[in-house]
N, CA, C and O atoms as a DFTB+ gen file, in Angstrom:
752 C
 N C O
     1  1     -33.001       1.403      75.017
     2  2     -31.709       0.806      74.846
     3  2     -31.487       0.604      73.349
     4  3     -32.377       0.131      72.642
     5  1     -30.305       0.962      72.875
     6  2     -30.008       0.796      71.461
     7  2     -29.354      -0.550      71.215
     8  3     -28.606      -1.068      72.043
     9  1     -29.653      -1.082      70.080
    10  2     -29.088      -2.366      69.700
    11  2     -28.019      -2.122      68.644
    12  3     -28.339      -1.787      67.504
    13  1     -26.765      -2.285      69.011
    14  2     -25.673      -2.090      68.079
    15  2     -25.275      -3.459      67.540
    16  3     -24.886      -4.352      68.292
    17  1     -25.381      -3.603      66.234
    18  2     -25.079      -4.898      65.610
    19  2     -23.582      -5.155      65.655
    20  3     -22.776      -4.253      65.429
    21  1     -23.232      -6.366      65.942
    22  2     -21.833      -6.743      65.903
    23  2     -21.491      -7.233      64.511
    24  3     -22.364      -7.408      63.661
    25  1     -20.190      -7.454      64.292
    26  2     -19.734      -7.901      62.976
    27  2     -20.487      -9.161      62.548
    28  3     -20.618     -10.116      63.314
    29  1     -20.979      -9.141      61.303
    30  2     -21.682     -10.300      60.759
    31  2     -23.185     -10.237      60.929
    32  3     -23.903     -10.972      60.253
    33  1     -23.684      -9.386      61.808
    34  2     -25.128      -9.289      61.993
    35  2     -25.695      -8.257      61.023
    36  3     -25.016      -7.311      60.624
    37  1     -26.936      -8.464      60.661
    38  2     -27.625      -7.536      59.779
    39  2     -28.979      -7.195      60.362
    40  3     -29.665      -8.056      60.914
    41  1     -29.359      -5.938      60.236
    42  2     -30.715      -5.592      60.640
    43  2     -31.650      -5.775      59.447
    44  3     -31.209      -6.083      58.340
    45  1     -32.919      -5.585      59.683
    46  2     -33.936      -5.817      58.660
    47  2     -33.728      -4.927      57.436
    48  3     -33.938      -5.370      56.307
    49  1     -33.321      -3.688      57.648
    50  2     -33.122      -2.766      56.526
    51  2     -31.998      -3.260      55.629
    52  3     -32.134      -3.265      54.405
    53  1     -30.884      -3.677      56.233
    54  2     -29.762      -4.167      55.428
    55  2     -30.104      -5.460      54.704
    56  3     -29.727      -5.644      53.547
    57  1     -30.811      -6.351      55.374
    58  2     -31.227      -7.594      54.728
    59  2     -32.159      -7.301      53.555
    60  3     -32.012      -7.877      52.477
    61  1     -33.106      -6.412      53.769
    62  2     -34.051      -6.051      52.708
    63  2     -33.326      -5.407      51.535
    64  3     -33.602      -5.719      50.376
    65  1     -32.396      -4.507      51.840
    66  2     -31.636      -3.843      50.779
    67  2     -30.820      -4.860      49.990
    68  3     -30.755      -4.794      48.762
    69  1     -30.207      -5.786      50.687
    70  2     -29.411      -6.816      50.020
    71  2     -30.282      -7.676      49.108
    72  3     -29.879      -8.000      47.990
    73  1     -31.478      -8.050      49.578
    74  2     -32.396      -8.846      48.759
    75  2     -32.882      -8.063      47.538
    76  3     -32.929      -8.597      46.429
    77  1     -33.238      -6.803      47.747
    78  2     -33.684      -5.972      46.623
    79  2     -32.576      -5.799      45.594
    80  3     -32.823      -5.862      44.390
    81  1     -31.360      -5.581      46.071
    82  2     -30.245      -5.423      45.142
    83  2     -29.994      -6.713      44.363
    84  3     -29.638      -6.671      43.186
    85  1     -30.180      -7.854      45.019
    86  2     -30.058      -9.128      44.312
    87  2     -31.099      -9.248      43.216
    88  3     -30.794      -9.700      42.112
    89  1     -32.333      -8.844      43.515
    90  2     -33.400      -8.870      42.510
    91  2     -33.089      -7.911      41.363
    92  3     -33.220      -8.273      40.194
    93  1     -32.670      -6.672      41.703
    94  2     -32.343      -5.689      40.671
    95  2     -31.178      -6.163      39.806
    96  3     -31.160      -5.944      38.595
    97  1     -30.215      -6.810      40.438
    98  2     -29.067      -7.334      39.700
    99  2     -29.540      -8.363      38.670
   100  3     -29.123      -8.326      37.512
   101  1     -30.406      -9.275      39.094
   102  2     -30.968     -10.265      38.179
   103  2     -31.745      -9.574      37.055
   104  3     -31.590      -9.935      35.889
   105  1     -32.570      -8.596      37.390
   106  2     -33.388      -7.900      36.388
   107  2     -32.509      -7.179      35.368
   108  3     -32.811      -7.188      34.174
   109  1     -31.429      -6.557      35.826
   110  2     -30.531      -5.842      34.914
   111  2     -29.812      -6.833      33.998
   112  3     -29.657      -6.576      32.804
   113  1     -29.378      -7.956      34.551
   114  2     -28.720      -8.975      33.718
   115  2     -29.704      -9.512      32.675
   116  3     -29.355      -9.651      31.503
   117  1     -30.925      -9.811      33.099
   118  2     -31.943     -10.316      32.175
   119  2     -32.223      -9.298      31.071
   120  3     -32.254      -9.652      29.893
   121  1     -32.428      -8.033      31.450
   122  2     -32.707      -6.990      30.459
   123  2     -31.525      -6.822      29.506
   124  3     -31.721      -6.603      28.311
   125  1     -30.321      -6.922      30.015
   126  2     -29.132      -6.789      29.167
   127  2     -29.052      -7.922      28.151
   128  3     -28.715      -7.694      26.990
   129  1     -29.357      -9.129      28.581
   130  2     -29.344     -10.269      27.661
   131  2     -30.396     -10.066      26.563
   132  3     -30.124     -10.313      25.388
   133  1     -31.574      -9.624      26.942
   134  2     -32.632      -9.371      25.956
   135  2     -32.182      -8.297      24.965
   136  3     -32.396      -8.432      23.760
   137  1     -31.567      -7.245      25.464
   138  2     -31.102      -6.176      24.572
   139  2     -30.011      -6.671      23.625
   140  3     -30.024      -6.355      22.435
   141  1     -29.073      -7.442      24.155
   142  2     -28.001      -7.979      23.305
   143  2     -28.588      -8.879      22.226
   144  3     -28.165      -8.817      21.072
   145  1     -29.554      -9.710      22.587
   146  2     -30.165     -10.620      21.605
   147  2     -31.028      -9.877      20.591
   148  3     -31.219     -10.347      19.470
   149  1     -31.546      -8.726      20.982
   150  2     -32.405      -7.984      20.051
   151  2     -31.620      -7.382      18.892
   152  3     -32.182      -7.165      17.819
   153  1     -30.346      -7.112      19.085
   154  2     -29.566      -6.508      18.002
   155  2     -29.411      -7.450      16.804
   156  3     -29.708      -7.039      15.683
   157  1     -28.958      -8.701      16.993
   158  2     -28.913      -9.580      15.817
   159  2     -30.309      -9.891      15.273
   160  3     -30.475     -10.095      14.070
   161  1     -31.303      -9.927      16.148
   162  2     -32.674     -10.174      15.682
   163  2     -33.128      -9.044      14.758
   164  3     -33.807      -9.281      13.759
   165  1     -32.744      -7.815      15.105
   166  2     -33.094      -6.683      14.243
   167  2     -32.398      -6.797      12.893
   168  3     -32.976      -6.465      11.858
   169  1     -31.157      -7.265      12.910
   170  2     -30.416      -7.409      11.654
   171  2     -31.009      -8.530      10.797
   172  3     -31.145      -8.385       9.582
   173  1     -31.357      -9.636      11.433
   174  2     -31.876     -10.797      10.703
   175  2     -33.295     -10.572      10.204
   176  3     -33.619     -10.879       9.057
   177  1     -34.137     -10.032      11.079
   178  2     -35.564      -9.885      10.755
   179  2     -35.968      -8.446      10.437
   180  3     -37.153      -8.114      10.445
   181  1     -34.990      -7.602      10.159
   182  2     -35.247      -6.177       9.934
   183  2     -36.275      -5.891       8.861
   184  3     -37.166      -5.064       9.055
   185  1     -36.159      -6.563       7.737
   186  2     -37.095      -6.318       6.630
   187  2     -38.522      -6.737       6.996
   188  3     -39.487      -6.081       6.604
   189  1     -38.647      -7.823       7.743
   190  2     -39.980      -8.267       8.200
   191  2     -40.557      -7.263       9.200
   192  3     -41.745      -6.944       9.165
   193  1     -39.707      -6.782      10.076
   194  2     -40.149      -5.781      11.061
   195  2     -40.628      -4.528      10.335
   196  3     -41.697      -3.997      10.637
   197  1     -39.830      -4.061       9.376
   198  2     -40.219      -2.863       8.622
   199  2     -41.523      -3.076       7.864
   200  3     -42.354      -2.170       7.791
   201  1     -41.705      -4.256       7.303
   202  2     -42.945      -4.542       6.559
   203  2     -44.148      -4.525       7.502
   204  3     -45.186      -3.952       7.171
   205  1     -44.012      -5.154       8.678
   206  2     -45.122      -5.177       9.637
   207  2     -45.436      -3.778      10.162
   208  3     -46.598      -3.382      10.247
   209  1     -44.399      -3.046      10.507
   210  2     -44.599      -1.688      11.023
   211  2     -45.126      -0.786       9.912
   212  3     -45.966       0.080      10.155
   213  1     -44.630      -0.994       8.692
   214  2     -45.017      -0.151       7.563
   215  2     -46.492      -0.183       7.240
   216  3     -47.012       0.754       6.634
   217  1     -47.183      -1.247       7.633
   218  2     -48.621      -1.344       7.359
   219  2     -49.425      -0.284       8.105
   220  3     -50.559       0.013       7.727
   221  1     -48.860       0.275       9.138
   222  2     -49.573       1.264       9.945
   223  2     -49.293       2.697       9.501
   224  3     -49.899       3.636      10.017
   225  1     -48.374       2.869       8.544
   226  2     -47.977       4.211       8.132
   227  2     -48.327       4.469       6.678
   228  3     -48.434       3.545       5.872
   229  1     -48.504       5.751       6.357
   230  2     -48.850       6.165       4.996
   231  2     -47.736       5.731       4.044
   232  3     -48.009       5.127       3.007
   233  1     -46.499       6.031       4.385
   234  2     -45.339       5.628       3.583
   235  2     -44.527       4.618       4.397
   236  3     -44.290       4.838       5.585
   237  1     -44.110       3.544       3.792
   238  2     -43.319       2.563       4.545
   239  2     -42.022       3.194       5.039
   240  3     -41.367       3.933       4.304
   241  1     -41.654       2.905       6.274
   242  2     -40.416       3.491       6.815
   243  2     -39.181       2.898       6.144
   244  3     -39.196       1.758       5.679
   245  1     -38.127       3.680       6.105
   246  2     -36.881       3.227       5.492
   247  2     -36.056       2.434       6.510
   248  3     -36.377       2.386       7.697
   249  1     -35.004       1.827       6.016
   250  2     -34.120       1.025       6.872
   251  2     -33.412       1.879       7.916
   252  3     -32.900       1.347       8.900
   253  1     -33.376       3.176       7.721
   254  2     -32.721       4.051       8.702
   255  2     -33.422       3.974      10.068
   256  3     -32.803       4.235      11.099
   257  1     -34.713       3.617      10.072
   258  2     -35.429       3.433      11.335
   259  2     -34.772       2.319      12.140
   260  3     -34.632       2.424      13.359
   261  1     -34.369       1.249      11.450
   262  2     -33.705       0.137      12.136
   263  2     -32.359       0.559      12.707
   264  3     -31.999       0.165      13.816
   265  1     -31.615       1.361      11.948
   266  2     -30.305       1.811      12.441
   267  2     -30.450       2.677      13.683
   268  3     -29.710       2.511      14.652
   269  1     -31.397       3.594      13.652
   270  2     -31.609       4.450      14.821
   271  2     -32.146       3.619      15.990
   272  3     -31.789       3.858      17.144
   273  1     -32.997       2.650      15.688
   274  2     -33.507       1.768      16.737
   275  2     -32.373       0.942      17.352
   276  3     -32.359       0.717      18.562
   277  1     -31.433       0.494      16.534
   278  2     -30.276      -0.238      17.045
   279  2     -29.438       0.669      17.951
   280  3     -28.925       0.227      18.979
   281  1     -29.305       1.925      17.565
   282  2     -28.604       2.891      18.423
   283  2     -29.323       3.068      19.751
   284  3     -28.693       3.163      20.804
   285  1     -30.634       3.111      19.690
   286  2     -31.456       3.215      20.900
   287  2     -31.191       2.022      21.821
   288  3     -31.001       2.187      23.026
   289  1     -31.182       0.823      21.241
   290  2     -30.938      -0.395      22.022
   291  2     -29.538      -0.362      22.633
   292  3     -29.358      -0.762      23.783
   293  1     -28.550       0.109      21.879
   294  2     -27.184       0.158      22.411
   295  2     -27.065       1.156      23.563
   296  3     -26.348       0.897      24.529
   297  1     -27.754       2.283      23.473
   298  2     -27.750       3.242      24.580
   299  2     -28.436       2.618      25.800
   300  3     -27.964       2.773      26.927
   301  1     -29.547       1.916      25.572
   302  2     -30.207       1.217      26.677
   303  2     -29.280       0.180      27.318
   304  3     -29.253       0.034      28.540
   305  1     -28.534      -0.525      26.496
   306  2     -27.591      -1.512      27.005
   307  2     -26.505      -0.843      27.849
   308  3     -26.123      -1.365      28.896
   309  1     -26.022       0.281      27.409
   310  2     -25.030       1.027      28.185
   311  2     -25.615       1.462      29.533
   312  3     -24.932       1.414      30.556
   313  1     -26.871       1.881      29.524
   314  2     -27.535       2.244      30.780
   315  2     -27.633       1.029      31.697
   316  3     -27.412       1.143      32.903
   317  1     -27.961      -0.129      31.135
   318  2     -28.029      -1.350      31.947
   319  2     -26.671      -1.687      32.564
   320  3     -26.599      -2.092      33.724
   321  1     -25.602      -1.522      31.794
   322  2     -24.265      -1.778      32.325
   323  2     -23.920      -0.811      33.464
   324  3     -23.320      -1.209      34.463
   325  1     -24.297       0.443      33.307
   326  2     -24.064       1.421      34.379
   327  2     -24.914       1.104      35.612
   328  3     -24.471       1.294      36.745
   329  1     -26.129       0.622      35.382
   330  2     -26.966       0.194      36.513
   331  2     -26.323      -0.978      37.235
   332  3     -26.301      -1.014      38.465
   333  1     -25.799      -1.939      36.478
   334  2     -25.129      -3.086      37.090
   335  2     -23.926      -2.621      37.912
   336  3     -23.721      -3.083      39.035
   337  1     -23.137      -1.709      37.354
   338  2     -21.989      -1.140      38.056
   339  2     -22.431      -0.514      39.381
   340  3     -21.812      -0.736      40.422
   341  1     -23.510       0.271      39.327
   342  2     -24.010       0.946      40.520
   343  2     -24.509      -0.059      41.550
   344  3     -24.210       0.074      42.737
   345  1     -25.262      -1.060      41.113
   346  2     -25.770      -2.089      42.022
   347  2     -24.614      -2.838      42.669
   348  3     -24.638      -3.104      43.871
   349  1     -23.603      -3.178      41.879
   350  2     -22.439      -3.899      42.399
   351  2     -21.717      -3.071      43.468
   352  3     -21.340      -3.598      44.514
   353  1     -21.530      -1.801      43.208
   354  2     -20.852      -0.936      44.191
   355  2     -21.687      -0.806      45.464
   356  3     -21.145      -0.826      46.569
   357  1     -22.984      -0.674      45.311
   358  2     -23.845      -0.544      46.492
   359  2     -23.838      -1.834      47.305
   360  3     -23.855      -1.792      48.536
   361  1     -23.815      -2.971      46.632
   362  2     -23.726      -4.255      47.348
   363  2     -22.423      -4.330      48.143
   364  3     -22.411      -4.848      49.260
   365  1     -21.337      -3.823      47.586
   366  2     -20.058      -3.838      48.288
   367  2     -20.065      -2.886      49.479
   368  3     -19.467      -3.187      50.512
   369  1     -20.728      -1.753      49.348
   370  2     -20.858      -0.837      50.489
   371  2     -21.654      -1.520      51.596
   372  3     -21.271      -1.472      52.765
   373  1     -22.760      -2.155      51.225
   374  2     -23.563      -2.877      52.222
   375  2     -22.752      -3.986      52.890
   376  3     -22.882      -4.206      54.094
   377  1     -21.926      -4.679      52.129
   378  2     -21.094      -5.744      52.713
   379  2     -20.119      -5.162      53.742
   380  3     -19.866      -5.781      54.775
   381  1     -19.572      -3.975      53.461
   382  2     -18.646      -3.367      54.420
   383  2     -19.382      -2.915      55.687
   384  3     -18.811      -2.941      56.778
   385  1     -20.626      -2.507      55.547
   386  2     -21.437      -2.154      56.724
   387  2     -21.676      -3.414      57.548
   388  3     -21.570      -3.397      58.775
   389  1     -21.995      -4.484      56.871
   390  2     -22.240      -5.764      57.552
   391  2     -20.987      -6.246      58.289
   392  3     -21.074      -6.823      59.373
   393  1     -19.823      -5.998      57.684
   394  2     -18.567      -6.406      58.299
   395  2     -18.130      -5.464      59.413
   396  3     -17.187      -5.766      60.145
   397  1     -18.805      -4.330      59.547
   398  2     -18.489      -3.394      60.617
   399  2     -17.426      -2.370      60.268
   400  3     -16.883      -1.725      61.165
   401  1     -17.111      -2.200      58.975
   402  2     -16.075      -1.250      58.569
   403  2     -16.541      -0.393      57.387
   404  3     -15.941      -0.446      56.314
   405  1     -17.606       0.397      57.576
   406  2     -18.118       1.154      56.432
   407  2     -17.320       2.418      56.109
   408  3     -17.266       2.832      54.951
   409  1     -16.702       3.033      57.116
   410  2     -16.042       4.317      56.879
   411  2     -14.609       4.091      56.435
   412  3     -13.668       4.201      57.222
   413  1     -14.466       3.774      55.156
   414  2     -13.140       3.595      54.589
   415  2     -13.089       4.291      53.243
   416  3     -14.118       4.609      52.646
   417  1     -11.886       4.518      52.783
   418  2     -11.704       5.261      51.536
   419  2     -12.279       4.502      50.321
   420  3     -12.726       5.121      49.355
   421  1     -12.264       3.194      50.379
   422  2     -12.815       2.404      49.275
   423  2     -14.298       2.697      49.098
   424  3     -14.776       2.825      47.971
   425  1     -15.026       2.803      50.204
   426  2     -16.454       3.125      50.088
   427  2     -16.664       4.535      49.558
   428  3     -17.618       4.791      48.825
   429  1     -15.773       5.451      49.928
   430  2     -15.853       6.795      49.354
   431  2     -15.705       6.747      47.841
   432  3     -16.439       7.419      47.117
   433  1     -14.752       5.949      47.367
   434  2     -14.568       5.788      45.922
   435  2     -15.779       5.126      45.281
   436  3     -16.206       5.513      44.192
   437  1     -16.329       4.126      45.962
   438  2     -17.519       3.446      45.430
   439  2     -18.683       4.426      45.290
   440  3     -19.369       4.435      44.268
   441  1     -18.900       5.239      46.300
   442  2     -20.002       6.198      46.254
   443  2     -19.788       7.235      45.157
   444  3     -20.729       7.601      44.452
   445  1     -18.545       7.711      45.012
   446  2     -18.251       8.650      43.932
   447  2     -18.508       7.996      42.576
   448  3     -19.099       8.612      41.688
   449  1     -18.066       6.753      42.417
   450  2     -18.308       6.039      41.160
   451  2     -19.787       5.887      40.873
   452  3     -20.221       6.025      39.729
   453  1     -20.569       5.601      41.914
   454  2     -22.016       5.478      41.744
   455  2     -22.608       6.821      41.309
   456  3     -23.481       6.871      40.443
   457  1     -22.127       7.899      41.915
   458  2     -22.621       9.228      41.543
   459  2     -22.328       9.558      40.090
   460  3     -23.183      10.083      39.376
   461  1     -21.112       9.245      39.658
   462  2     -20.731       9.501      38.263
   463  2     -21.573       8.633      37.330
   464  3     -22.061       9.116      36.308
   465  1     -21.744       7.360      37.674
   466  2     -22.543       6.461      36.834
   467  2     -23.978       6.964      36.701
   468  3     -24.544       6.941      35.608
   469  1     -24.561       7.413      37.795
   470  2     -25.940       7.902      37.745
   471  2     -26.028       9.207      36.947
   472  3     -27.023       9.456      36.267
   473  1     -24.989      10.034      37.033
   474  2     -24.965      11.251      36.220
   475  2     -24.929      10.890      34.727
   476  3     -25.645      11.488      33.924
   477  1     -24.099       9.916      34.364
   478  2     -24.015       9.482      32.967
   479  2     -25.353       8.873      32.525
   480  3     -25.780       9.073      31.388
   481  1     -26.007       8.137      33.416
   482  2     -27.329       7.585      33.105
   483  2     -28.310       8.714      32.799
   484  3     -29.130       8.595      31.889
   485  1     -28.230       9.804      33.553
   486  2     -29.101      10.951      33.295
   487  2     -28.874      11.508      31.884
   488  3     -29.827      11.803      31.163
   489  1     -27.608      11.645      31.507
   490  2     -27.281      12.165      30.175
   491  2     -27.763      11.193      29.095
   492  3     -28.351      11.611      28.097
   493  1     -27.514       9.901      29.298
   494  2     -27.948       8.902      28.314
   495  2     -29.468       8.840      28.208
   496  3     -30.004       8.558      27.136
   497  1     -30.157       9.097      29.298
   498  2     -31.619       9.128      29.267
   499  2     -32.111      10.269      28.373
   500  3     -33.091      10.118      27.644
   501  1     -31.426      11.401      28.437
   502  2     -31.782      12.517      27.547
   503  2     -31.528      12.122      26.089
   504  3     -32.303      12.478      25.201
   505  1     -30.442      11.388      25.850
   506  2     -30.145      10.905      24.501
   507  2     -31.234       9.954      24.011
   508  3     -31.617       9.997      22.842
   509  1     -31.738       9.090      24.908
   510  2     -32.836       8.194      24.529
   511  2     -34.065       8.978      24.079
   512  3     -34.714       8.623      23.095
   513  1     -34.377      10.046      24.809
   514  2     -35.509      10.888      24.428
   515  2     -35.335      11.468      23.033
   516  3     -36.282      11.526      22.248
   517  1     -34.103      11.901      22.733
   518  2     -33.820      12.449      21.407
   519  2     -33.944      11.361      20.335
   520  3     -34.478      11.604      19.253
   521  1     -33.448      10.170      20.644
   522  2     -33.546       9.068      19.670
   523  2     -34.997       8.674      19.409
   524  3     -35.350       8.328      18.281
   525  1     -35.830       8.723      20.431
   526  2     -37.253       8.445      20.229
   527  2     -37.859       9.463      19.277
   528  3     -38.646       9.114      18.398
   529  1     -37.490      10.719      19.458
   530  2     -37.973      11.760      18.544
   531  2     -37.546      11.513      17.113
   532  3     -38.328      11.718      16.185
   533  1     -36.306      11.074      16.925
   534  2     -35.804      10.780      15.580
   535  2     -36.561       9.593      14.984
   536  3     -36.951       9.628      13.817
   537  1     -36.769       8.554      15.773
   538  2     -37.494       7.371      15.279
   539  2     -38.908       7.753      14.857
   540  3     -39.377       7.342      13.795
   541  1     -39.586       8.537      15.689
   542  2     -40.959       8.945      15.363
   543  2     -40.980       9.762      14.079
   544  3     -41.868       9.581      13.245
   545  1     -40.011      10.662      13.910
   546  2     -39.991      11.465      12.677
   547  2     -39.655      10.607      11.459
   548  3     -40.166      10.858      10.367
   549  1     -38.791       9.585      11.639
   550  2     -38.469       8.699      10.512
   551  2     -39.655       7.807      10.125
   552  3     -39.806       7.440       8.960
   553  1     -40.481       7.468      11.093
   554  2     -41.647       6.624      10.799
   555  2     -42.666       7.372       9.957
   556  3     -43.339       6.772       9.120
   557  1     -42.784       8.657      10.168
   558  2     -43.686       9.463       9.345
   559  2     -45.125       9.440       9.830
   560  3     -45.413       9.171      10.996
   561  1     -46.020       9.732       8.887
   562  2     -47.443       9.877       9.192
   563  2     -48.127       8.516       9.261
   564  3     -47.906       7.647       8.417
   565  1     -48.957       8.354      10.278
   566  2     -49.692       7.099      10.447
   567  2     -50.967       7.136       9.592
   568  3     -51.524       8.198       9.314
   569  1     -51.398       5.957       9.195
   570  2     -52.653       5.846       8.457
   571  2     -53.806       6.230       9.354
   572  3     -53.711       6.164      10.580
   573  1     -54.888       6.630       8.732
   574  2     -56.080       7.020       9.484
   575  2     -56.590       5.832      10.297
   576  3     -56.665       4.713       9.791
   577  1     -56.933       6.076      11.540
   578  2     -57.434       5.039      12.431
   579  2     -56.330       4.350      13.225
   580  3     -56.618       3.614      14.169
   581  1     -55.078       4.579      12.858
   582  2     -53.948       4.009      13.600
   583  2     -53.437       5.063      14.580
   584  3     -53.508       6.264      14.320
   585  1     -52.934       4.596      15.681
   586  2     -52.340       5.543      16.630
   587  2     -51.122       4.917      17.295
   588  3     -51.025       3.698      17.433
   589  1     -50.210       5.767      17.698
   590  2     -48.999       5.336      18.357
   591  2     -48.966       5.985      19.744
   592  3     -49.178       7.189      19.889
   593  1     -48.699       5.172      20.738
   594  2     -48.601       5.683      22.099
   595  2     -47.158       5.541      22.551
   596  3     -46.600       4.444      22.565
   597  1     -46.570       6.655      22.917
   598  2     -45.206       6.648      23.432
   599  2     -45.278       7.178      24.854
   600  3     -45.750       8.289      25.094
   601  1     -44.807       6.375      25.785
   602  2     -44.818       6.831      27.166
   603  2     -43.459       6.583      27.786
   604  3     -42.680       5.762      27.302
   605  1     -43.190       7.282      28.834
   606  2     -41.917       7.146      29.538
   607  2     -41.322       8.517      29.774
   608  3     -41.692       9.504      29.137
   609  1     -40.414       8.546      30.687
   610  2     -39.740       9.800      30.993
   611  2     -38.286       9.673      30.602
   612  3     -37.566       8.810      31.105
   613  1     -37.864      10.530      29.708
   614  2     -36.492      10.523      29.266
   615  2     -35.936      11.926      29.436
   616  3     -36.601      12.913      29.122
   617  1     -34.741      12.002      29.922
   618  2     -34.093      13.290      30.106
   619  2     -33.569      13.440      31.519
   620  3     -33.624      12.519      32.334
   621  1     -33.068      14.613      31.778
   622  2     -32.549      14.903      33.106
   623  2     -33.706      15.045      34.086
   624  3     -34.734      15.643      33.770
   625  1     -33.523      14.487      35.281
   626  2     -34.558      14.642      36.295
   627  2     -33.955      15.283      37.536
   628  3     -32.786      15.072      37.859
   629  1     -34.761      16.057      38.211
   630  2     -34.300      16.706      39.427
   631  2     -33.900      15.669      40.465
   632  3     -32.880      15.826      41.136
   633  1     -34.692      14.612      40.606
   634  2     -34.362      13.585      41.594
   635  2     -33.048      12.883      41.234
   636  3     -32.278      12.533      42.129
   637  1     -32.782      12.676      39.955
   638  2     -31.523      12.060      39.543
   639  2     -30.329      12.939      39.865
   640  3     -29.304      12.455      40.347
   641  1     -30.461      14.231      39.600
   642  2     -29.372      15.173      39.904
   643  2     -29.162      15.255      41.417
   644  3     -28.025      15.296      41.886
   645  1     -30.261      15.278      42.182
   646  2     -30.120      15.303      43.649
   647  2     -29.454      14.029      44.163
   648  3     -28.673      14.079      45.114
   649  1     -29.755      12.894      43.545
   650  2     -29.112      11.639      43.938
   651  2     -27.613      11.694      43.668
   652  3     -26.816      11.236      44.487
   653  1     -27.228      12.251      42.527
   654  2     -25.807      12.407      42.215
   655  2     -25.132      13.255      43.288
   656  3     -24.070      12.890      43.791
   657  1     -25.740      14.379      43.638
   658  2     -25.165      15.243      44.668
   659  2     -25.094      14.538      46.017
   660  3     -24.093      14.648      46.726
   661  1     -26.147      13.817      46.372
   662  2     -26.158      13.072      47.628
   663  2     -25.011      12.069      47.681
   664  3     -24.318      11.971      48.694
   665  1     -24.808      11.330      46.605
   666  2     -23.748      10.329      46.583
   667  2     -22.364      10.967      46.685
   668  3     -21.480      10.427      47.349
   669  1     -22.176      12.098      46.039
   670  2     -20.882      12.766      46.099
   671  2     -20.636      13.315      47.504
   672  3     -19.519      13.229      48.015
   673  1     -21.665      13.876      48.127
   674  2     -21.522      14.364      49.504
   675  2     -21.281      13.193      50.459
   676  3     -20.428      13.281      51.342
   677  1     -22.022      12.107      50.289
   678  2     -21.806      10.927      51.140
   679  2     -20.399      10.357      50.961
   680  3     -19.795       9.878      51.920
   681  1     -19.883      10.408      49.749
   682  2     -18.514       9.949      49.513
   683  2     -17.544      10.778      50.358
   684  3     -16.606      10.244      50.950
   685  1     -17.784      12.073      50.404
   686  2     -16.915      12.943      51.223
   687  2     -17.091      12.628      52.703
   688  3     -16.116      12.653      53.454
   689  1     -18.310      12.332      53.137
   690  2     -18.552      11.957      54.538
   691  2     -17.785      10.677      54.870
   692  3     -17.170      10.580      55.932
   693  1     -17.818       9.704      53.975
   694  2     -17.088       8.454      54.201
   695  2     -15.583       8.706      54.234
   696  3     -14.870       8.111      55.041
   697  1     -15.097       9.595      53.350
   698  2     -13.676       9.946      53.379
   699  2     -13.301      10.586      54.714
   700  3     -12.268      10.266      55.302
   701  1     -14.145      11.483      55.174
   702  2     -13.877      12.160      56.459
   703  2     -13.936      11.150      57.608
   704  3     -13.128      11.231      58.533
   705  1     -14.860      10.218      57.567
   706  2     -14.919       9.171      58.591
   707  2     -13.648       8.341      58.605
   708  3     -13.155       7.974      59.672
   709  1     -13.110       8.040      57.415
   710  2     -11.848       7.291      57.327
   711  2     -10.706       8.119      57.887
   712  3      -9.838       7.583      58.576
   713  1     -10.690       9.427      57.602
   714  2      -9.659      10.309      58.161
   715  2      -9.726      10.323      59.684
   716  3      -8.702      10.232      60.360
   717  1     -10.939      10.437      60.216
   718  2     -11.110      10.474      61.676
   719  2     -10.666       9.154      62.310
   720  3     -10.054       9.154      63.379
   721  1     -10.967       8.044      61.664
   722  2     -10.551       6.749      62.187
   723  2      -9.032       6.639      62.177
   724  3      -8.442       6.129      63.129
   725  1      -8.388       7.118      61.100
   726  2      -6.930       7.096      61.020
   727  2      -6.304       7.961      62.113
   728  3      -5.307       7.580      62.728
   729  1      -6.910       9.141      62.345
   730  2      -6.395      10.017      63.412
   731  2      -6.535       9.364      64.767
   732  3      -5.634       9.442      65.603
   733  1      -7.679       8.714      64.984
   734  2      -7.917       8.051      66.270
   735  2      -6.938       6.898      66.468
   736  3      -6.405       6.722      67.564
   737  1      -6.697       6.117      65.430
   738  2      -5.757       5.019      65.531
   739  2      -4.335       5.508      65.755
   740  3      -3.536       4.819      66.389
   741  1      -4.009       6.704      65.235
   742  2      -2.677       7.296      65.428
   743  2      -2.430       7.786      66.843
   744  3      -1.283       7.926      67.267
   745  1      -3.517       8.049      67.579
   746  2      -3.351       8.550      68.965
   747  2      -3.317       7.423      69.977
   748  3      -2.987       7.643      71.142
   749  1      -3.651       6.229      69.546
   750  2      -3.680       5.092      70.499
   751  2      -2.334       4.429      70.575
   752  3      -2.164       3.461      71.317
């Protein structure tokens, strides 16, 4: 026997998704605040930062490292804003499922917006990778015995592109569901 949830009820998957999205929303807001605060900190303490970092390199890095680093932080902040946008739209889609009306044109628009946002995040991630390369080249040669570890994945990813396609296709499915509902309501 299948259990069909009535309006206002949530199954475990929806509850879990809602809780996770709440956590991610908090994490994105926290990270955004840290990024925003880091920009004036870089401006105020830039010379101290350069002096501390410069001790590890053969030639002290120039102030251009700070400018490129500030650009890096701003791109990260833009990614955080796009993540917040995506989380907000997904929360609204989940709310419409909970209310019992998921197949509507608004959800199709939300899914398309999420797909576009994730596509832009993919492009910005590639830009972050390029900025890291510029920062490393501006820092120059490290002193003997010093080492720098850079880790992370930046750039276009197959899973990210597939997610964009999935969201765009799902948006069309939601649009078609809304069309079918409108046709059904027109025959009654």
